[in-house]
Amino acid sequence: MPQTGDAMTCSCTTTSTHTQRSRRLGDESGAPFATLSERELQRAAQILRANGALDDGHRIAYIGLDEPDRREVAAGRPVARRARVQLLDIASGTARDIAVDLDAELLAYDAPIEHDVSGQVPLLQEEHALIRDLLAVDERWLAALALRGITDPSTVALAGLSAGRYPIEGEDGRRLARVLAHHQPTPQTMPWAHPIDGLVAYVDLAARAVAQVVDTGVMPIPQETADYHVPGTFGPERTTQRPIVIQQPEGPSFSFEGDVLTWEKWSLRIGYDMREGLVLHGIGFEDADRVRPIVHRASIAEMLVPYGDPGPVRFWQNYFDTGEYLLGRLVNSLELGCDCVGDITYLDVPIADARGDVKVLPNAICIHEEDAGVLWKHTEQFTGTSDVRRQRRLVVSFFVTVGNYDYGFYWYLYLDGKIEFEAKATGLVFTAAYDERTSRFASELAPGLAAPYHQHLFCARLDMAVDDGPAVIDEVDVTTVPIDDGNPHGTAIGFTATRLTRESDAVRRADASVDRTWRVSSATARNRFGRPVSYVLTPEGKPVLQAHPQSVIASRARFATADLWVTAYDPDERYPAGTIVNQSVGEQGLPAFIADDATIEPAELVLWHTFGLTHFPRLEDWPIMPVDSCGFTLKPHDFFDRNPTLDVPASTTSCSCAHEAAGSGSSPHHSLHAHHQHHLTVPPSSPAP
């Protein structure tokens, strides 16, 4: 598993056509929603130590900004600058939830985290080392390896994994990890190709003991190599590619003031959290000489990877990568010319480790511009003119490695006010041994090698702020209009907009058959025709959680059983599966948030959107998986009074191709054009087009 607080690096050959700029994230101005700076993280650790909370027997499982109530900030009232900490007693396994007041230098809040009520704090990196040490001397484990012909435990790669919460005798109240193994005979061997199946260990991390070794029987260890990282393993590299050069000779079009990024008409604050990773605050768009708010806060608040093998060794494999492993601390250190190409600005992020020591993760966030094709284009026969504009987008991204998988998180802002998010999944599939039983639930990718069916489900938390103030939300479906006196030929196209009025009404499923979208409209702001200004969430509509609704994982990840939940804003409601996710109790997070069934007509709305991939691994996914992606779109709807990109300049190169094409076409309309003609003469008898 990756080291806590250590950026993952790669090697890459770059060329001089790429440009790199770097800056440190962490605004020392103490703005209410600014990421905790290196100095603030150090001060938080000092305050914890001074108050006897952090010592050799305790570890920081999580530390991040304790974000203030957005309503207090909007009202101009002073808010405390605080850090939120989850602190683990490594001897007992008990934990505390602490708020550290950085200005008053005291513990503003200190309460126990009850594992029976919530669960366990995230796994620590040092607990992975503990697992290795314990299994290296456990006689049951060593005997099971010996039955499989392995006598050297140092050649076994161990994956210490979140245990979940199952009705297994003796597990209540214990801080656990479950451990799967792969054979790695040499340090260069890719171990995922060689699963040691039929074997799993349960480790009590607080008791520092192996609780149980489950051995269901020896299965052959697949032997075909997957060493794609060793040159020549799968043949010589191709030599046909010629350079693609991306240059911005005058530099990028964006700028920073502290952590606030401005680009074209967009402005937003870049934030970072060791749990969620990249966080975007205060997303707004300049229009009519003012910045109009759109989203107060946007993040991917949870990520779930449920596996579908129900067998005795792997039935528990369901990972909350955000809440159990803390994605933000597993970030890659991005490489110019590899992960990002062109004129790149990187942000380094500070992060505290389990002992409170602060490290700076270099090149954690990548920011750059991309050409995004045609923005708009028209060739007009009556004026003889042809206009085209190029679309651009701003890309803000980061990449993480979670064991075998790698994930890229990409936020895109477009010139026309559109916002997109894309998650990119790559890396290696988790593997098992393939046999007759497994064949129902897995693909065979190499001789005797299985990749279980699974899903990658993400939950975006979108704290909306469409022109500020309260909002309403409608579910919009395309409809067939009945034939009647107003539609005698049946050609009309219609839609229905259903107002969602309470939180219980707003647990919704996507429906591609009616092109279902959800429209968030200001309850007060209007456009020039008096209609509400809006932004529309467009889902991809792929399957949500496929585990049985009565399963343990469905109870713990209830958020993932619907495409959309909508709640009235509450600053304490941050995570869709609950604040504590490791070994969590069921029905936390969103089910608890909507228990009071608050009104959302109108309200300050938070949208929780689940989306993702269902992965039936294919041969092309082995030995390393090409990127697969999923995401969603937020698009303005009557938000602007007209196309907001009419002021986008034409390309600096001459664009005469449209007139050329119009003059060479065979259509009657095309024949009306003279080559490069700017005025069009139409005979009086010509019919209208």
XYZ file of C-alpha atoms in Angstrom:
689
model
C 0.000 0.000 0.000
C 1.213 3.584 -0.577
C 2.970 5.466 2.182
C 0.833 7.931 4.087
C 1.714 11.464 3.062
C 4.203 10.399 0.407
C 3.527 11.515 -3.152
C 3.761 8.664 -5.647
C 6.260 9.380 -8.413
C 6.953 7.998 -11.872
C 9.700 8.421 -14.395
C 9.054 9.997 -17.768
C 11.041 11.435 -20.623
C 9.940 15.001 -21.352
C 10.882 17.456 -24.060
C 11.582 21.166 -24.005
C 8.147 21.927 -25.495
C 6.577 21.508 -22.050
C 6.549 24.319 -19.488
C 6.223 23.852 -15.747
C 5.304 26.334 -13.039
C 4.847 25.472 -9.371
C 3.265 27.143 -6.385
C 2.371 26.133 -2.834
C -1.258 25.622 -1.834
C -2.208 26.977 1.581
C -3.241 30.608 1.837
C -1.653 32.221 4.878
C -4.333 34.927 4.842
C -6.602 32.618 6.839
C -9.546 32.997 4.468
C -12.506 31.004 5.880
C -12.380 28.202 3.325
C -8.646 28.214 2.584
C -6.750 24.938 2.878
C -4.813 24.546 6.102
C -1.299 25.827 5.449
C 1.896 24.075 6.424
C 2.243 26.457 9.369
C -1.349 25.890 10.488
C -0.946 22.112 10.381
C 2.183 22.417 12.498
C 0.361 24.662 14.956
C -2.542 22.208 15.189
C -0.137 19.400 16.102
C 1.543 21.617 18.700
C -1.816 22.445 20.299
C -2.728 18.753 20.402
C 0.563 17.951 22.112
C 0.259 20.845 24.545
C -3.170 19.570 25.584
C -1.951 16.001 26.064
C -3.918 14.623 23.146
C -1.047 13.713 20.811
C 1.810 11.630 22.206
C 3.645 8.383 21.459
C 0.492 6.378 22.121
C -1.760 8.318 19.777
C -1.880 8.855 16.029
C -3.637 11.311 13.755
C -5.946 9.313 11.490
C -7.285 12.468 9.807
C -6.656 16.201 9.988
C -8.252 18.850 7.813
C -9.995 22.185 7.782
C -13.047 22.357 10.035
C -15.026 24.369 7.535
C -17.229 27.124 8.933
C -20.932 27.455 8.239
C -21.259 29.132 4.829
C -24.164 31.200 6.137
C -22.032 32.709 8.882
C -19.362 33.632 6.347
C -21.915 35.103 3.931
C -23.343 37.232 6.740
C -19.900 38.643 7.437
C -19.749 37.271 10.961
C -16.313 36.262 12.301
C -15.608 32.532 12.247
C -12.903 30.609 14.070
C -10.067 29.087 12.118
C -10.187 25.441 13.205
C -8.708 22.078 12.315
C -10.750 18.862 12.637
C -8.847 15.818 13.858
C -9.616 12.132 14.270
C -7.174 10.784 16.853
C -6.515 7.077 17.468
C -5.243 5.429 20.653
C -3.144 2.687 19.078
C -3.161 0.477 22.177
C -6.907 0.393 22.774
C -8.240 1.127 19.294
C -10.451 3.865 20.718
C -10.633 7.202 18.953
C -11.636 10.826 19.495
C -13.096 13.552 17.341
C -11.383 16.868 18.120
C -11.739 20.427 16.853
C -8.594 22.499 17.350
C -9.070 26.273 17.566
C -5.945 27.606 15.869
C -6.475 31.180 17.046
C -7.326 30.487 20.695
C -4.878 27.529 20.760
C -7.241 25.191 22.536
C -9.405 22.124 21.919
C -12.799 23.585 21.069
C -14.430 20.159 20.854
C -13.339 16.746 22.104
C -15.634 13.714 22.036
C -15.148 9.934 21.787
C -15.901 8.137 18.549
C -18.088 5.231 19.596
C -17.337 2.242 17.371
C -20.659 0.622 18.269
C -22.510 3.718 17.073
C -20.357 4.688 14.106
C -17.227 2.627 13.371
C -13.440 2.873 13.290
C -11.197 5.690 12.069
C -9.271 5.094 8.808
C -6.413 2.636 8.533
C -2.952 4.021 9.323
C 0.073 3.388 7.161
C 1.988 1.969 10.122
C -0.779 -0.607 10.545
C 0.181 -2.065 7.174
C 3.708 -2.515 8.501
C 2.246 -4.127 11.636
C 0.325 -6.599 9.474
C 3.511 -7.624 7.699
C 5.350 -8.112 10.986
C 2.572 -10.176 12.549
C 2.024 -12.493 9.591
C 5.766 -13.019 9.106
C 5.837 -15.017 12.372
C 2.320 -16.453 12.567
C 2.576 -20.232 12.444
C -0.866 -20.724 10.888
C -0.061 -18.306 8.090
C 3.379 -19.757 7.454
C 1.956 -23.280 7.368
C -0.661 -22.242 4.813
C 2.058 -20.700 2.632
C 4.158 -23.846 2.925
C 1.244 -25.943 1.655
C 1.433 -23.736 -1.461
C 5.180 -24.239 -1.869
C 6.189 -20.847 -0.432
C 8.744 -21.000 2.356
C 9.974 -17.409 2.331
C 7.279 -14.977 3.586
C 9.322 -12.042 2.290
C 8.310 -13.100 -1.231
C 4.651 -12.536 -0.414
C 3.053 -9.142 -1.100
C 0.326 -8.466 1.472
C -2.704 -6.279 0.956
C -4.046 -5.169 4.341
C -7.634 -4.194 3.555
C -10.608 -2.653 5.302
C -12.610 -5.354 7.027
C -16.150 -4.100 6.666
C -18.670 -4.936 9.357
C -20.168 -8.419 9.257
C -21.982 -10.603 11.804
C -18.900 -12.718 12.438
C -18.506 -14.123 15.946
C -15.878 -12.360 18.012
C -15.420 -9.347 15.732
C -17.653 -6.821 17.489
C -15.658 -3.897 18.833
C -12.339 -4.970 17.330
C -10.256 -2.797 15.021
C -9.667 -5.198 12.142
C -8.025 -5.618 8.773
C -8.407 -8.535 6.386
C -5.356 -9.590 4.413
C -5.022 -11.114 0.950
C -1.711 -12.218 -0.517
C 0.104 -12.368 -3.863
C 3.381 -14.075 -4.676
C 6.328 -11.860 -5.581
C 9.361 -14.122 -6.068
C 11.620 -11.204 -7.070
C 11.412 -7.480 -6.205
C 10.702 -6.742 -9.898
C 7.820 -9.230 -10.216
C 4.362 -7.721 -10.626
C 2.622 -9.604 -7.787
C -0.975 -9.062 -8.925
C -0.403 -11.756 -11.577
C 0.189 -14.376 -8.884
C -2.640 -14.415 -6.308
C -2.309 -16.818 -3.398
C -5.947 -17.821 -3.247
C -8.031 -19.817 -0.810
C -6.291 -17.927 1.985
C -7.130 -14.834 4.039
C -5.965 -13.548 7.423
C -7.953 -11.459 9.896
C -5.748 -9.168 11.991
C -6.724 -7.361 15.215
C -4.761 -4.129 14.878
C -5.279 -2.851 18.411
C -4.433 -6.190 20.041
C -1.511 -6.554 17.596
C -2.501 -10.163 16.911
C -3.623 -12.390 14.061
C -7.204 -13.176 15.030
C -7.869 -15.840 12.416
C -6.394 -17.512 9.342
C -9.006 -18.841 6.921
C -7.707 -21.513 4.534
C -10.347 -22.995 2.250
C -7.886 -25.163 0.357
C -4.848 -24.907 -1.883
C -5.434 -23.393 -5.316
C -2.780 -23.231 -8.040
C -0.938 -19.923 -8.174
C -1.172 -18.477 -11.718
C 2.280 -18.284 -13.277
C 2.015 -16.167 -16.447
C 3.972 -12.944 -16.065
C 2.411 -9.494 -16.016
C 5.691 -7.586 -15.899
C 4.656 -4.917 -18.384
C 7.002 -2.500 -16.623
C 10.040 -4.521 -17.694
C 11.102 -3.428 -21.220
C 10.671 -6.134 -23.816
C 8.374 -8.380 -21.775
C 5.617 -8.066 -24.359
C 7.739 -7.227 -27.388
C 9.566 -4.125 -28.618
C 8.077 -0.657 -28.294
C 6.514 0.816 -31.423
C 8.585 3.454 -33.227
C 5.878 5.053 -35.363
C 4.818 7.972 -33.192
C 5.906 11.471 -34.154
C 5.910 14.402 -31.734
C 2.801 16.348 -30.818
C 3.802 19.817 -29.677
C 1.585 21.869 -27.357
C 2.824 25.404 -26.793
C 1.556 28.597 -25.183
C 4.334 31.059 -25.995
C 2.726 33.827 -23.931
C 1.963 31.561 -20.984
C -1.428 30.439 -19.649
C -4.540 32.608 -19.579
C -5.193 32.008 -15.877
C -3.745 33.651 -12.791
C -3.651 33.170 -9.030
C -4.156 35.472 -6.102
C -3.366 33.323 -3.106
C -5.334 30.126 -3.679
C -7.988 31.869 -5.796
C -7.755 31.002 -9.483
C -9.215 33.182 -12.235
C -9.482 32.096 -15.863
C -11.449 33.815 -18.584
C -14.659 34.703 -16.693
C -14.343 31.976 -14.071
C -13.113 32.339 -10.511
C -12.745 29.696 -7.806
C -10.678 28.795 -4.767
C -8.547 25.648 -5.030
C -8.575 23.577 -1.860
C -7.178 20.241 -0.757
C -8.175 17.765 1.915
C -6.398 14.562 2.920
C -9.709 12.679 2.713
C -11.410 14.093 -0.394
C -8.349 15.408 -2.192
C -9.164 18.284 -4.523
C -11.929 20.632 -3.340
C -13.285 23.581 -5.343
C -14.796 26.508 -3.437
C -16.722 29.535 -4.587
C -17.109 28.658 -8.268
C -18.466 31.726 -10.051
C -18.710 33.266 -13.512
C -18.337 36.960 -14.370
C -21.402 38.334 -16.115
C -22.578 41.951 -16.437
C -19.644 43.234 -14.398
C -20.182 40.944 -11.434
C -19.187 37.417 -10.480
C -22.310 35.278 -10.275
C -22.058 32.328 -7.847
C -22.804 28.854 -9.182
C -21.381 26.276 -6.744
C -20.268 27.052 -3.202
C -18.301 23.824 -2.782
C -17.640 20.846 -5.061
C -15.818 17.637 -4.230
C -15.926 13.894 -4.697
C -16.981 13.083 -1.170
C -16.896 9.279 -1.375
C -15.734 6.496 -3.622
C -16.909 2.904 -3.270
C -15.420 -0.188 -4.942
C -17.707 -3.163 -4.211
C -16.598 -6.594 -5.454
C -19.000 -9.290 -6.514
C -17.317 -12.546 -5.441
C -19.490 -14.008 -2.649
C -17.059 -16.821 -1.784
C -15.649 -17.450 1.717
C -12.324 -15.728 1.001
C -13.559 -12.488 -0.639
C -17.191 -11.871 0.331
C -16.134 -8.852 2.406
C -14.275 -7.011 -0.399
C -16.003 -3.644 -0.452
C -13.781 -0.592 -0.224
C -14.690 2.990 0.610
C -11.517 4.429 -0.857
C -12.264 7.972 0.335
C -13.503 7.299 3.857
C -11.409 4.233 4.713
C -8.111 5.020 2.977
C -8.184 8.851 2.617
C -7.631 9.513 -1.087
C -5.947 12.859 -0.521
C -2.965 11.286 1.196
C -2.465 8.790 -1.655
C -1.815 11.459 -4.283
C 0.711 11.023 -7.093
C 3.489 13.530 -7.678
C 2.654 14.374 -11.279
C 5.299 14.395 -13.994
C 5.518 17.003 -16.726
C 5.065 15.446 -20.155
C 3.609 12.247 -18.652
C 0.544 13.060 -16.590
C 0.189 16.625 -17.878
C 1.404 18.029 -21.209
C 1.783 21.593 -22.392
C 2.091 24.680 -20.204
C 1.421 23.316 -16.730
C 1.039 24.912 -13.324
C 1.441 22.508 -10.430
C 0.282 23.029 -6.874
C 2.224 21.510 -3.994
C 0.032 20.630 -1.001
C 0.949 20.373 2.688
C -0.263 17.365 4.630
C 0.329 16.074 8.165
C 1.232 12.453 8.871
C 0.024 10.292 11.747
C 2.512 11.814 14.209
C 1.705 15.374 13.212
C 4.822 15.947 11.138
C 4.059 18.038 8.063
C 5.242 17.180 4.584
C 4.713 19.002 1.327
C 3.514 16.791 -1.525
C 5.036 18.169 -4.736
C 3.066 18.522 -7.973
C -0.102 17.169 -6.378
C -2.550 19.231 -8.466
C -2.203 19.937 -12.178
C -3.775 23.023 -13.776
C -3.692 23.781 -17.479
C -5.739 24.862 -20.490
C -6.828 22.654 -23.354
C -8.306 23.282 -26.780
C -11.716 21.569 -26.679
C -12.797 21.661 -30.316
C -15.403 23.885 -31.895
C -17.280 26.221 -29.537
C -19.764 27.415 -32.154
C -19.834 27.657 -35.944
C -22.179 28.781 -38.701
C -21.982 29.455 -42.421
C -24.839 31.769 -43.384
C -26.063 31.771 -46.979
C -27.969 35.061 -46.758
C -25.039 37.128 -45.481
C -22.289 35.127 -47.079
C -20.461 35.020 -43.771
C -18.899 32.150 -41.932
C -17.924 32.279 -38.265
C -16.295 29.746 -36.026
C -14.886 29.957 -32.516
C -12.727 27.490 -30.676
C -13.776 26.089 -27.300
C -11.265 25.992 -24.478
C -11.441 24.413 -21.097
C -9.559 24.823 -17.858
C -8.469 21.509 -16.360
C -7.889 21.070 -12.617
C -6.877 17.525 -11.736
C -5.055 15.116 -9.449
C -4.229 11.388 -9.509
C -4.144 8.850 -6.708
C -2.963 5.263 -6.345
C -5.060 3.025 -4.090
C -3.288 -0.319 -3.963
C -3.776 -1.882 -7.395
C -5.943 0.851 -8.962
C -5.094 4.389 -10.053
C -7.701 7.125 -10.360
C -7.615 10.521 -11.996
C -10.055 13.216 -10.882
C -10.614 15.932 -13.514
C -12.711 19.087 -13.179
C -13.329 20.978 -16.429
C -14.546 24.566 -16.768
C -15.633 25.727 -20.243
C -15.948 29.154 -21.850
C -19.740 28.828 -22.099
C -20.340 28.320 -18.377
C -20.427 24.524 -18.461
C -18.807 22.463 -15.691
C -17.862 18.831 -16.149
C -16.301 16.195 -13.946
C -14.520 13.091 -15.220
C -13.122 10.209 -13.177
C -10.482 8.118 -14.930
C -9.809 4.570 -13.723
C -6.654 2.723 -14.699
C -3.978 0.546 -13.064
C -4.383 -3.164 -12.375
C -7.509 -5.149 -11.603
C -7.573 -7.022 -8.293
C -6.930 -10.680 -9.012
C -7.839 -14.140 -7.737
C -7.429 -17.722 -8.869
C -9.867 -18.829 -11.572
C -11.875 -22.035 -11.162
C -15.357 -23.378 -11.787
C -16.864 -21.565 -8.789
C -15.190 -18.255 -9.589
C -16.282 -18.351 -13.234
C -19.763 -17.142 -12.256
C -18.359 -13.960 -10.735
C -15.111 -13.214 -12.553
C -13.330 -13.019 -15.903
C -10.322 -15.179 -16.783
C -7.547 -12.839 -17.976
C -4.595 -15.244 -18.069
C -4.315 -18.998 -17.486
C -5.869 -19.629 -14.089
C -6.062 -15.902 -13.298
C -9.405 -14.332 -12.366
C -10.502 -10.712 -12.060
C -13.743 -10.509 -10.044
C -16.628 -8.414 -11.325
C -16.858 -5.117 -9.445
C -17.959 -1.504 -9.563
C -16.321 1.903 -9.172
C -18.907 4.280 -7.714
C -18.243 7.935 -6.948
C -20.398 10.412 -5.046
C -20.064 14.098 -5.866
C -21.152 16.561 -3.212
C -22.317 19.744 -4.930
C -23.190 22.537 -2.540
C -25.090 24.708 -5.000
C -25.219 28.518 -4.975
C -27.010 29.497 -8.199
C -26.894 33.300 -8.014
C -26.804 32.934 -4.214
C -29.795 32.562 -1.967
C -32.242 29.659 -1.718
C -33.073 27.435 -4.667
C -35.589 24.864 -5.851
C -35.013 21.684 -7.834
C -37.090 20.072 -10.580
C -36.784 16.656 -12.175
C -37.168 17.141 -15.919
C -38.195 14.304 -18.263
C -38.822 14.316 -22.005
C -42.401 13.277 -22.752
C -44.501 12.210 -25.693
C -47.320 14.704 -26.327
C -50.752 13.122 -26.972
C -52.491 13.700 -30.288
C -55.230 16.207 -29.700
C -56.591 19.424 -31.163
C -53.382 21.234 -30.305
C -51.193 18.457 -31.715
C -53.254 16.934 -34.554
C -50.333 15.311 -36.365
C -48.503 14.053 -33.280
C -45.320 15.957 -33.994
C -45.028 17.935 -30.761
C -42.193 17.322 -28.326
C -42.712 18.011 -24.657
C -41.257 17.687 -21.197
C -42.504 17.449 -17.637
C -40.890 19.237 -14.721
C -41.665 17.719 -11.331
C -40.806 19.852 -8.300
C -38.993 17.974 -5.537
C -40.260 19.522 -2.322
C -38.848 17.472 0.557
C -35.670 15.508 1.172
C -37.608 12.233 1.131
C -38.955 13.075 -2.361
C -35.466 13.727 -3.696
C -33.922 10.249 -3.587
C -33.997 9.718 -7.314
C -32.895 7.353 -10.064
C -31.634 8.444 -13.470
C -33.621 7.384 -16.543
C -31.925 7.659 -19.920
C -35.136 6.638 -21.716
C -36.611 10.063 -20.877
C -33.267 11.928 -20.828
C -33.824 12.729 -17.150
C -32.014 15.762 -15.742
C -32.289 17.778 -12.541
C -32.645 21.548 -12.758
C -31.550 23.741 -9.835
C -33.189 27.178 -10.076
C -32.746 30.262 -7.967
C -35.816 31.051 -5.914
C -35.209 34.771 -6.353
C -32.981 35.594 -9.354
C -34.551 35.997 -12.803
C -33.269 36.414 -16.332
C -34.401 39.143 -18.722
C -37.636 37.284 -19.489
C -38.481 36.859 -15.838
C -37.716 33.153 -15.765
C -35.653 31.613 -12.944
C -31.925 31.299 -13.625
C -30.822 27.683 -13.427
C -28.103 25.090 -13.705
C -28.879 21.559 -14.853
C -27.235 18.365 -13.631
C -27.040 15.813 -16.441
C -26.185 12.271 -15.277
C -24.710 9.515 -17.390
C -27.324 7.162 -15.939
C -25.147 4.069 -15.559
C -26.007 1.432 -12.927
C -25.765 2.287 -9.250
C -24.851 -0.256 -6.542
C -25.718 -3.763 -7.717
C -25.395 -5.548 -4.372
C -28.678 -6.787 -2.948
C -30.638 -4.018 -1.142
C -30.634 -6.131 2.060
C -26.886 -6.765 1.950
C -24.457 -5.375 4.511
C -22.698 -3.246 1.918
C -25.986 -1.742 0.685
C -26.774 -0.741 4.252
C -23.353 0.849 4.780
C -23.357 2.480 1.333
C -26.995 3.422 1.011
C -25.959 6.601 -0.807
C -24.872 4.453 -3.760
C -28.316 2.928 -4.287
C -29.678 6.094 -5.956
C -28.305 8.478 -8.559
C -29.340 11.601 -6.671
C -30.081 12.736 -3.139
C -30.899 16.340 -2.316
C -30.563 17.830 1.158
C -30.960 21.232 2.736
C -27.501 22.588 3.557
C -26.095 21.605 6.941
C -22.391 22.269 7.648
C -22.118 18.992 9.586
C -23.316 16.891 6.625
C -20.092 16.376 4.702
C -19.859 12.715 3.727
C -22.532 10.553 2.037
C -21.586 7.381 3.946
C -21.087 9.212 7.234
C -18.100 10.785 8.944
C -16.743 7.422 10.142
C -16.718 4.809 7.387
C -14.190 2.129 8.357
C -16.162 -0.787 9.886
C -19.167 1.526 9.865
C -22.646 0.819 11.155
C -25.324 0.753 8.470
C -27.635 3.580 7.411
C -25.200 6.365 8.228
C -24.662 9.457 6.107
C -27.458 10.332 3.712
C -30.164 8.101 5.233
C -29.547 9.852 8.549
C -29.352 13.282 6.916
C -32.850 12.990 5.431
C -34.441 11.435 8.521
C -35.899 14.816 9.495
C -37.347 15.131 5.963
C -36.536 18.833 5.728
C -38.164 20.983 3.098
C -36.144 21.777 -0.012
C -38.625 24.218 -1.516
C -36.824 26.530 -1.319
C -33.551 25.891 0.522
C -29.806 26.131 0.192
C -29.491 22.884 -1.731
C -26.791 20.238 -1.630
C -26.847 17.701 -4.465
C -25.276 14.285 -3.862
C -24.775 12.560 -7.203
C -23.645 8.937 -7.466
C -22.147 7.806 -10.764
C -19.623 5.252 -11.895
C -18.557 2.151 -13.747
C -19.602 -1.495 -13.594
C -16.534 -3.465 -14.557
C -16.643 -6.909 -16.122
C -12.903 -7.208 -16.802
C -11.883 -8.032 -20.377
C -8.673 -9.396 -21.837
C -7.728 -5.893 -22.949
C -7.634 -4.838 -19.281
C -4.629 -7.072 -18.572
C -1.857 -6.712 -17.553
C -2.652 -3.020 -17.163
C -5.999 -1.388 -17.779
C -6.439 1.418 -20.328
C -8.308 4.363 -18.846
C -12.050 3.949 -18.448
C -14.015 7.022 -17.461
C -17.309 8.299 -16.105
C -18.678 11.597 -14.895
C -21.407 14.213 -15.106
C -22.167 17.692 -16.426
C -23.500 20.907 -14.910
C -24.797 23.217 -17.619
C -26.401 26.685 -17.471
C -30.090 26.820 -18.384
C -31.530 30.314 -18.778
C -28.736 31.437 -16.463
C -27.371 33.879 -19.036
C -29.474 36.258 -21.115
C -27.776 35.059 -24.293
C -24.794 33.014 -25.426
C -22.050 34.106 -22.989
C -19.280 33.453 -25.529
C -20.201 36.066 -28.147
C -17.106 37.998 -27.050
C -14.727 35.076 -27.652
C -12.296 36.206 -30.354
C -11.712 34.325 -33.565
C -8.611 32.204 -33.891
C -5.452 34.133 -34.714
C -5.109 32.018 -37.872
C -7.152 32.784 -40.986
C -10.311 30.680 -41.201
C -11.453 30.582 -44.826
C -12.216 26.886 -44.969
C -15.936 27.335 -44.292
C -16.416 29.466 -47.404
C -14.429 26.966 -49.455
C -16.655 24.145 -48.283
C -19.823 26.096 -48.926
C -18.804 26.887 -52.482
C -18.019 23.289 -53.376
C -21.173 21.601 -52.092
C -23.857 20.063 -54.276
C -26.797 21.330 -52.211
C -28.974 24.072 -53.808
C -28.143 26.200 -50.807
C -24.417 25.682 -51.306
C -24.675 26.667 -54.971
C -25.771 30.148 -53.957
C -22.287 30.937 -52.633
C -19.531 32.485 -54.662
C -16.001 31.634 -53.647
C -15.135 33.843 -50.614
C -18.236 35.918 -51.377
C -19.276 38.279 -48.556
C -22.667 39.342 -49.957
C -25.337 36.995 -51.194
C -27.815 37.751 -53.974
C -30.949 35.631 -53.965
C -33.402 35.798 -56.882
C -36.822 37.089 -55.745
C -38.493 33.841 -56.754
C -36.174 31.674 -54.655
C -37.995 29.828 -51.912
C -37.023 30.397 -48.307
C -34.594 27.767 -47.010
